[in-house]
Amino acid sequence: MEPIRELIAVDLEMTGLQVKTDRILEIGAVRLVDGQLRDTFQTFVNPHRRIDARITELTGIRPEMVENAPEAEEALQKFLEFAGEAPFLGHNVIFDYSFLKRAAVNAGFPFERTGIDTLGLCRRFMPEEEKKNLSAACAWYQVPEETAHRALSDARMAHFLYQKNQGSEHFRT
């Protein structure tokens, strides 16, 4: 099997956890070519709804940060232009993928991608008793943590987690 030359590490911040009712607040991504970070993408998205205090506390995203942000369709279009056809990489990437897919369907954009999930790899290779969230996995693999629960930082951390362990016996697939 030929190695993947290009990946898009992606992460989202949302108004909540329900793909049918919650909305994207922020999209962050990094383009990886041959394992090297080549470019970044970050945008806020106007959700046209109130941001719960618990979301602001978790992410640091305040209403004034998104009130003049692009609409979901515009933000998604710019992200898809950035991503091209590259597969996605992320921690629990299917969760973010479901929000992206829903937004794409709502906007009438075609959207199908393959991906690599660092959460799945952590579940496979980390000790059972260890927590597997992104922060805990980065701590276990000694990947420096950036600003947790911000899209671009989390995308970068997923990349570093994957890169640090790609050749390791703990993470080989």
Short mmCIF file of C-alpha atoms in Angstrom, two decimals:
data_model
loop_
_atom_site.label_atom_id
_atom_site.label_comp_id
_atom_site.label_asym_id
_atom_site.label_seq_id
_atom_site.Cartn_x
_atom_site.Cartn_y
_atom_site.Cartn_z
CA MET A 1 0.00 0.00 0.00
CA GLU A 2 1.32 3.42 -0.98
CA PRO A 3 1.79 5.85 1.93
CA ILE A 4 -0.54 8.82 2.21
CA ARG A 5 1.41 11.88 1.05
CA GLU A 6 -1.11 14.55 1.99
CA LEU A 7 -3.55 14.82 4.91
CA ILE A 8 -5.76 17.54 6.34
CA ALA A 9 -5.78 17.48 10.14
CA VAL A 10 -9.11 19.03 11.06
CA ASP A 11 -10.99 19.98 14.20
CA LEU A 12 -14.22 21.84 14.87
CA GLU A 13 -15.74 23.65 17.80
CA MET A 14 -19.54 23.53 17.94
CA THR A 15 -22.44 24.98 19.90
CA GLY A 16 -23.07 21.50 21.34
CA LEU A 17 -22.83 17.80 20.61
CA GLN A 18 -25.95 17.14 18.51
CA VAL A 19 -25.28 17.14 14.76
CA LYS A 20 -28.98 17.67 13.93
CA THR A 21 -29.49 20.71 16.14
CA ASP A 22 -26.11 22.25 16.99
CA ARG A 23 -23.92 24.36 14.72
CA ILE A 24 -20.25 24.81 13.88
CA LEU A 25 -18.53 27.73 15.65
CA GLU A 26 -14.96 27.30 14.39
CA ILE A 27 -13.05 25.27 11.79
CA GLY A 28 -9.32 24.72 12.16
CA ALA A 29 -7.13 22.64 9.88
CA VAL A 30 -3.53 22.01 8.92
CA ARG A 31 -2.29 20.71 5.57
CA LEU A 32 0.33 18.00 5.96
CA VAL A 33 2.51 16.98 3.05
CA ASP A 34 4.91 14.08 3.62
CA GLY A 35 4.36 14.52 7.36
CA GLN A 36 5.31 18.21 7.34
CA LEU A 37 2.94 21.03 8.22
CA ARG A 38 2.60 23.13 5.04
CA ASP A 39 -0.35 25.45 5.66
CA THR A 40 -3.07 26.29 8.15
CA PHE A 41 -6.73 27.28 7.96
CA GLN A 42 -8.89 28.82 10.67
CA THR A 43 -12.24 30.54 10.59
CA PHE A 44 -15.03 31.29 12.99
CA VAL A 45 -18.56 30.55 11.80
CA ASN A 46 -21.64 32.56 12.72
CA PRO A 47 -24.04 30.00 14.24
CA HIS A 48 -26.96 32.45 14.43
CA ARG A 49 -27.75 31.25 17.92
CA ARG A 50 -26.79 31.91 21.49
CA ILE A 51 -23.57 30.29 22.69
CA ASP A 52 -24.13 28.54 26.01
CA ALA A 53 -21.89 29.64 28.88
CA ARG A 54 -20.53 26.08 29.16
CA ILE A 55 -19.33 26.23 25.53
CA THR A 56 -17.67 29.61 26.11
CA GLU A 57 -16.06 28.24 29.27
CA LEU A 58 -14.79 25.15 27.43
CA THR A 59 -13.61 26.82 24.20
CA GLY A 60 -13.09 30.46 25.09
CA ILE A 61 -15.27 31.38 22.09
CA ARG A 62 -17.44 34.35 22.99
CA PRO A 63 -20.49 35.63 21.08
CA GLU A 64 -18.67 38.72 19.83
CA MET A 65 -16.03 36.49 18.22
CA VAL A 66 -18.60 34.91 15.88
CA GLU A 67 -21.22 37.63 15.36
CA ASN A 68 -19.49 39.00 12.23
CA ALA A 69 -17.98 35.68 11.17
CA PRO A 70 -18.78 34.08 7.79
CA GLU A 71 -21.99 32.13 7.33
CA ALA A 72 -21.65 28.33 7.49
CA GLU A 73 -21.88 27.93 3.71
CA GLU A 74 -19.11 30.48 3.02
CA ALA A 75 -16.85 29.10 5.76
CA LEU A 76 -17.38 25.53 4.56
CA GLN A 77 -16.67 26.49 0.95
CA LYS A 78 -13.36 28.12 1.97
CA PHE A 79 -12.45 25.09 4.08
CA LEU A 80 -13.23 22.67 1.24
CA GLU A 81 -11.08 24.75 -1.13
CA PHE A 82 -8.26 24.55 1.42
CA ALA A 83 -8.71 20.80 1.98
CA GLY A 84 -8.93 19.79 -1.67
CA GLU A 85 -9.38 16.03 -2.00
CA ALA A 86 -6.98 15.09 0.82
CA PRO A 87 -8.11 12.58 3.47
CA PHE A 88 -8.83 13.91 6.95
CA LEU A 89 -6.92 13.26 10.16
CA GLY A 90 -8.35 14.01 13.57
CA HIS A 91 -9.05 12.84 17.09
CA ASN A 92 -12.53 11.29 16.97
CA VAL A 93 -12.61 12.60 13.41
CA ILE A 94 -15.99 10.97 12.67
CA PHE A 95 -17.61 13.41 15.11
CA ASP A 96 -16.22 16.44 13.27
CA TYR A 97 -16.88 14.75 9.92
CA SER A 98 -20.57 14.37 10.81
CA PHE A 99 -20.89 18.13 11.41
CA LEU A 100 -19.00 18.93 8.19
CA LYS A 101 -21.12 16.45 6.23
CA ARG A 102 -24.35 17.92 7.59
CA ALA A 103 -23.24 21.47 6.74
CA ALA A 104 -22.17 20.34 3.25
CA VAL A 105 -25.51 18.61 2.60
CA ASN A 106 -27.38 21.69 3.84
CA ALA A 107 -25.32 23.88 1.48
CA GLY A 108 -25.69 21.49 -1.47
CA PHE A 109 -21.97 20.65 -1.61
CA PRO A 110 -20.74 17.14 -2.41
CA PHE A 111 -18.77 15.75 0.52
CA GLU A 112 -17.17 12.34 0.95
CA ARG A 113 -13.80 11.74 2.60
CA THR A 114 -11.68 9.01 4.06
CA GLY A 115 -9.79 9.63 7.24
CA ILE A 116 -7.48 8.52 9.99
CA ASP A 117 -8.77 8.67 13.55
CA THR A 118 -6.13 9.11 16.23
CA LEU A 119 -8.75 8.22 18.87
CA GLY A 120 -9.18 4.80 17.28
CA LEU A 121 -5.43 4.35 17.21
CA CYS A 122 -5.17 5.38 20.88
CA ARG A 123 -7.89 2.90 21.83
CA ARG A 124 -5.94 0.22 20.04
CA PHE A 125 -2.46 1.02 21.35
CA MET A 126 -2.75 2.80 24.71
CA PRO A 127 -3.27 0.90 27.96
CA GLU A 128 -6.96 0.27 28.65
CA GLU A 129 -6.93 2.22 31.92
CA GLU A 130 -5.60 5.40 30.28
CA LYS A 131 -8.02 8.14 29.20
CA LYS A 132 -8.12 8.54 25.44
CA ASN A 133 -9.29 12.14 24.94
CA LEU A 134 -6.93 14.36 22.95
CA SER A 135 -5.33 16.04 25.97
CA ALA A 136 -4.78 12.74 27.81
CA ALA A 137 -3.43 11.00 24.69
CA CYS A 138 -1.03 13.87 24.01
CA ALA A 139 0.16 13.73 27.63
CA TRP A 140 0.64 9.94 27.46
CA TYR A 141 2.61 10.19 24.20
CA GLN A 142 4.46 13.31 25.43
CA VAL A 143 3.09 15.58 22.73
CA PRO A 144 3.14 19.21 23.92
CA GLU A 145 -0.39 20.46 24.43
CA GLU A 146 -1.48 23.71 22.86
CA THR A 147 -4.71 25.56 23.64
CA ALA A 148 -7.20 22.74 24.13
CA HIS A 149 -10.70 23.08 22.67
CA ARG A 150 -9.71 25.56 19.99
CA ALA A 151 -10.02 24.14 16.51
CA LEU A 152 -6.63 24.99 15.01
CA SER A 153 -4.72 23.98 18.14
CA ASP A 154 -6.59 20.67 18.41
CA ALA A 155 -5.99 19.94 14.71
CA ARG A 156 -2.29 20.63 15.22
CA MET A 157 -2.17 18.41 18.32
CA ALA A 158 -3.84 15.54 16.44
CA HIS A 159 -1.18 15.95 13.73
CA PHE A 160 1.66 15.91 16.26
CA LEU A 161 0.13 12.90 18.03
CA TYR A 162 -0.09 11.03 14.73
CA GLN A 163 3.38 12.09 13.52
CA LYS A 164 5.14 11.34 16.78
CA ASN A 165 3.75 7.86 16.85
CA GLN A 166 3.39 6.96 13.18
CA GLY A 167 6.61 4.98 13.15
CA SER A 168 6.36 3.72 16.70
CA GLU A 169 5.49 0.15 17.59
CA HIS A 170 2.70 1.56 19.78
CA PHE A 171 0.93 3.19 16.87
CA ARG A 172 1.71 1.16 13.79
CA THR A 173 -1.40 0.05 11.86
#
